[in-house]
CSV table of C-alpha atoms in Angstrom, one decimal:
chain,number,residue,atom,x,y,z
A,1,MET,CA,11.7,0.9,-8.6
A,2,ASN,CA,11.2,-1.0,-5.2
A,3,ILE,CA,8.0,-2.3,-3.8
A,4,VAL,CA,8.3,-2.3,-0.2
A,5,TYR,CA,5.7,-4.4,1.7
A,6,ILE,CA,4.9,-4.0,5.3
A,7,ASN,CA,3.2,-7.0,7.0
A,8,LEU,CA,1.0,-6.0,9.9
A,9,VAL,CA,-1.1,-8.9,9.9
A,10,PRO,CA,-1.0,-10.2,13.7
A,11,ARG,CA,1.1,-13.1,13.9
A,12,GLU,CA,-1.5,-15.1,15.9
A,13,ILE,CA,-3.8,-14.9,12.9
A,14,ARG,CA,-1.4,-15.3,10.1
A,15,ASN,CA,-2.0,-18.3,7.8
A,16,SER,CA,-0.7,-20.0,4.8
A,17,LYS,CA,-2.5,-17.5,2.6
A,18,ILE,CA,-0.3,-14.6,3.7
A,19,HIS,CA,2.8,-16.7,3.4
A,20,SER,CA,1.9,-17.8,-0.2
A,21,PHE,CA,1.2,-14.2,-1.0
A,22,LEU,CA,4.8,-13.0,0.1
A,23,SER,CA,6.4,-15.8,-1.8
A,24,GLU,CA,4.4,-15.1,-5.0
A,25,PHE,CA,4.7,-11.4,-4.9
A,26,ALA,CA,7.8,-11.7,-7.0
A,27,ASN,CA,5.6,-12.8,-9.8
A,28,PHE,CA,3.9,-9.3,-9.8
A,29,PRO,CA,6.0,-7.5,-12.2
A,30,PHE,CA,5.5,-10.1,-15.0
A,31,PHE,CA,1.8,-9.3,-14.9
A,32,LEU,CA,2.6,-5.8,-15.9
A,33,SER,CA,5.2,-5.6,-18.6
A,34,GLU,CA,8.5,-6.9,-19.4
A,35,ASN,CA,9.8,-3.4,-19.5
A,36,VAL,CA,9.0,-2.8,-15.7
A,37,ASP,CA,11.8,-3.0,-13.5
A,38,ILE,CA,10.6,-3.9,-10.0
A,39,SER,CA,12.4,-5.3,-6.8
A,40,ILE,CA,10.1,-6.7,-4.1
A,41,LYS,CA,11.6,-5.9,-0.6
A,42,ASN,CA,10.6,-6.4,3.2
A,43,VAL,CA,10.5,-3.0,4.9
A,44,GLU,CA,12.8,-4.1,7.5
A,45,ASP,CA,15.3,-5.3,5.0
A,46,MET,CA,15.2,-2.1,3.0
A,47,PHE,CA,14.5,0.6,5.7
A,48,PRO,CA,15.0,-0.9,9.0
A,49,GLY,CA,13.0,0.7,11.7
A,50,VAL,CA,10.7,2.6,9.4
A,51,GLY,CA,7.9,-0.2,9.4
A,52,SER,CA,7.2,0.7,13.1
A,53,TYR,CA,6.8,4.5,12.5
A,54,ILE,CA,4.5,3.9,9.6
A,55,GLU,CA,2.3,1.5,11.8
A,56,LYS,CA,2.2,4.2,14.5
A,57,ILE,CA,0.9,6.6,12.1
A,58,LEU,CA,-1.7,4.2,10.8
A,59,LYS,CA,-2.7,3.2,14.2
A,60,PHE,CA,-3.2,6.8,15.2
A,61,TYR,CA,-5.4,7.7,12.3
A,62,CYS,CA,-7.2,4.5,11.6
A,63,THR,CA,-8.7,3.3,14.8
A,64,ASN,CA,-12.2,1.9,15.3
A,65,ASP,CA,-13.3,5.1,17.2
A,66,GLY,CA,-12.7,7.5,14.2
A,67,ASP,CA,-14.2,8.4,10.8
A,68,GLY,CA,-12.9,5.7,8.7
A,69,VAL,CA,-12.7,7.7,5.4
A,70,ALA,CA,-11.3,10.9,7.1
A,71,GLY,CA,-8.8,8.7,8.9
A,72,VAL,CA,-7.4,7.0,5.9
A,73,ASP,CA,-7.3,10.4,3.9
A,74,ALA,CA,-5.3,11.8,6.9
A,75,PHE,CA,-2.8,8.9,6.8
A,76,PHE,CA,-2.3,9.2,3.0
A,77,LYS,CA,-1.8,13.1,3.4
A,78,VAL,CA,1.1,12.3,6.1
A,79,PHE,CA,2.6,9.6,4.1
A,80,ASN,CA,2.6,11.2,0.6
A,81,ASN,CA,3.3,14.9,1.7
A,82,HIS,CA,6.0,14.2,4.3
A,83,LEU,CA,7.4,10.6,4.2
A,84,SER,CA,7.6,10.3,0.4
A,85,THR,CA,9.2,13.7,-0.3
A,86,ASP,CA,12.8,13.9,-1.4
A,87,ASP,CA,13.7,16.7,1.0
A,88,VAL,CA,13.2,14.8,4.3
A,89,LYS,CA,16.3,12.7,4.2
A,90,ASN,CA,18.5,13.2,7.0
A,91,LYS,CA,16.2,15.7,8.4
A,92,LYS,CA,14.1,15.6,11.7
A,93,LEU,CA,10.7,14.9,10.5
A,94,TYR,CA,7.6,16.9,11.8
A,95,LEU,CA,4.3,16.1,10.5
A,96,GLY,CA,2.6,19.5,10.1
A,97,GLU,CA,1.0,21.3,13.1
A,98,ASP,CA,-0.6,18.1,14.4
A,99,ILE,CA,1.0,17.8,17.8
A,100,SER,CA,-0.6,14.5,18.6
A,101,VAL,CA,1.1,13.0,15.6
A,102,TYR,CA,4.3,14.9,16.5
A,103,GLU,CA,4.3,13.1,19.9
A,104,ILE,CA,3.5,9.7,18.7
A,105,LEU,CA,6.5,9.8,16.4
A,106,ASP,CA,8.8,10.3,19.7
A,107,GLU,CA,8.9,14.2,18.9
A,108,GLY,CA,10.2,13.9,15.4
A,109,PHE,CA,11.6,11.0,13.4
A,110,LYS,CA,15.1,11.5,11.8
A,111,MET,CA,14.7,10.2,8.4
A,112,GLU,CA,17.8,8.4,7.4
A,113,TYR,CA,16.4,7.0,4.0
A,114,SER,CA,15.1,8.3,0.8
A,115,PHE,CA,11.8,6.8,-0.4
A,116,LYS,CA,12.2,8.2,-3.8
A,117,ASP,CA,12.2,5.0,-5.7
A,118,SER,CA,10.0,3.1,-3.6
A,119,LYS,CA,6.1,2.2,-3.4
A,120,PHE,CA,4.7,0.9,-0.1
A,121,VAL,CA,2.5,-2.0,0.1
A,122,ILE,CA,0.9,-2.3,3.6
A,123,ILE,CA,-0.7,-5.5,4.4
A,124,SER,CA,-3.1,-4.8,7.3
A,125,GLY,CA,-6.0,-7.2,7.0
A,126,THR,CA,-8.8,-6.1,9.4
A,127,LYS,CA,-6.4,-4.8,12.1
A,128,TYR,CA,-7.4,-1.3,11.4
A,129,HIS,CA,-10.4,0.6,10.5
A,130,ILE,CA,-10.2,0.9,6.8
A,131,PRO,CA,-13.6,1.4,5.5
A,132,PHE,CA,-13.0,-0.4,2.1
A,133,PRO,CA,-13.6,-4.2,1.6
A,134,TYR,CA,-10.6,-4.9,-0.4
A,135,GLY,CA,-8.2,-2.1,0.2
A,136,VAL,CA,-7.4,1.4,-0.9
A,137,ALA,CA,-4.3,3.3,-2.5
A,138,SER,CA,-3.1,6.9,-2.9
A,139,GLY,CA,0.1,8.3,-4.0
A,140,ASN,CA,2.9,5.9,-3.2
A,141,VAL,CA,1.3,3.6,-0.7
A,142,CYS,CA,-1.7,1.3,-0.6
A,143,ILE,CA,-3.5,-0.5,2.3
A,144,ASN,CA,-4.7,-4.0,2.0
A,145,CYS,CA,-7.7,-5.4,4.1
A,146,CYS,CA,-7.9,-8.4,1.8
A,147,LEU,CA,-5.1,-11.0,2.1
A,148,GLU,CA,-5.9,-12.5,-1.4
A,149,LYS,CA,-2.9,-12.0,-3.8
A,150,TYR,CA,-4.9,-10.7,-6.5
A,151,SER,CA,-6.6,-8.0,-4.4
A,152,ILE,CA,-3.3,-6.8,-3.3
A,153,TRP,CA,-2.0,-6.9,-6.9
A,154,HIS,CA,-5.0,-4.7,-7.6
A,155,GLU,CA,-4.2,-2.1,-5.2
A,156,THR,CA,-0.4,-2.2,-5.9
A,157,ALA,CA,-1.1,-1.6,-9.5
A,158,HIS,CA,-2.8,1.8,-8.6
A,159,LEU,CA,0.7,2.8,-7.3
A,160,PHE,CA,1.9,2.6,-10.9
A,161,GLY,CA,-0.9,4.4,-12.4
A,162,ALA,CA,-3.5,1.8,-13.1
A,163,SER,CA,-7.1,3.0,-12.6
A,164,ASP,CA,-10.2,1.1,-11.4
A,165,HIS,CA,-12.0,-0.6,-14.2
A,166,TYR,CA,-15.5,-0.5,-12.8
A,167,ASP,CA,-18.6,1.8,-12.2
A,168,GLU,CA,-18.4,3.4,-8.8
A,169,VAL,CA,-22.1,3.1,-8.5
A,170,ASN,CA,-23.0,-0.5,-9.6
A,171,HIS,CA,-19.5,-2.0,-9.8
A,172,SER,CA,-19.9,-3.2,-13.3
A,173,ASN,CA,-16.9,-3.9,-15.4
A,174,THR,CA,-15.9,-0.9,-17.6
A,175,CYS,CA,-12.9,-2.4,-19.6
A,176,GLY,CA,-14.6,-5.3,-21.1
A,177,ASP,CA,-12.2,-7.7,-19.8
A,178,GLN,CA,-13.9,-10.0,-17.5
A,179,LYS,CA,-10.6,-11.4,-16.2
A,180,CYS,CA,-8.9,-8.0,-15.6
A,181,PHE,CA,-7.3,-7.6,-12.2
A,182,MET,CA,-8.6,-4.0,-12.0
A,183,GLN,CA,-12.4,-4.8,-11.9
A,184,TRP,CA,-14.3,-4.5,-8.6
A,185,ASP,CA,-14.0,-8.2,-7.6
A,186,SER,CA,-10.3,-8.5,-8.5
A,187,LEU,CA,-10.4,-12.0,-7.2
A,188,LYS,CA,-12.0,-13.0,-10.4
A,189,GLY,CA,-9.0,-11.6,-12.3
A,190,ARG,CA,-6.2,-13.5,-14.0
A,191,HIS,CA,-4.3,-10.6,-15.7
A,192,PHE,CA,-3.9,-7.0,-16.3
A,193,CYS,CA,-6.0,-6.1,-19.4
A,194,LYS,CA,-4.4,-3.9,-22.2
A,195,LYS,CA,-5.9,-1.0,-20.8
A,196,ALA,CA,-4.3,-1.4,-17.4
A,197,ILE,CA,-0.9,-2.2,-18.9
A,198,SER,CA,-1.2,0.9,-21.1
A,199,GLU,CA,-1.9,3.2,-17.9
A,200,ILE,CA,1.0,1.9,-15.8
A,201,ARG,CA,3.9,4.1,-15.8
C-alpha cells in the first residue's frame, strides 16, 4: 500500500515544521503495526502530473466563497467515485455531469495510472476553505489543515479504518487512552491505542 502525499502549502509560508513532517512521515507505519506494509511517496514521484489536477479540483470546490462542508463533500465524491476507481485507467476522465469541473480539467483528464493501492494525504494548511480545524478524511483521501505531524497521522489513520475516539458533541475521549492519536486533540497523542490498531485494515 502506498501513502501518496501532496504538499499544497504555499512555498512562501512553508517552514521547518512541514519539512520535519515529510522527513518523519516514514515513521508512520511503525505506529500502526509491524504487519502493515506501507511506502511513503511524493505524488510527483509516484504519479507525475496528477497532483496539479487534484489541486484544480480542490480549488474549484473549496474556495472561500462556497459552503465549506458542501464543498469538501463534493471534492470527496469526485475523488473517491472517479479518481480512485479501478476502471478509469487509460480512459478519458469525465466527472459526472458537472460541466464546470469538466472544463477545469481541460475537457477530461486521460488517466494513465491506477490508484488502486494508494491512499492520498493532501497537506493544504489554510490555503483552502476546509471548515475543520485539523483536517478531514473520507475514502482514500484526507485533507490536512493542521501541519503538525500527529494531526496528519490522525487523518491518515482514517484512510486505513481507524475511527475517531472522541464524542462528537463535547470532544471527550471515548477510548480511555489519553495519549491516543485518535482523540479530538491529536497533538496530545503519542501512539495509536489498542482499539485504533485493531480497527486498521
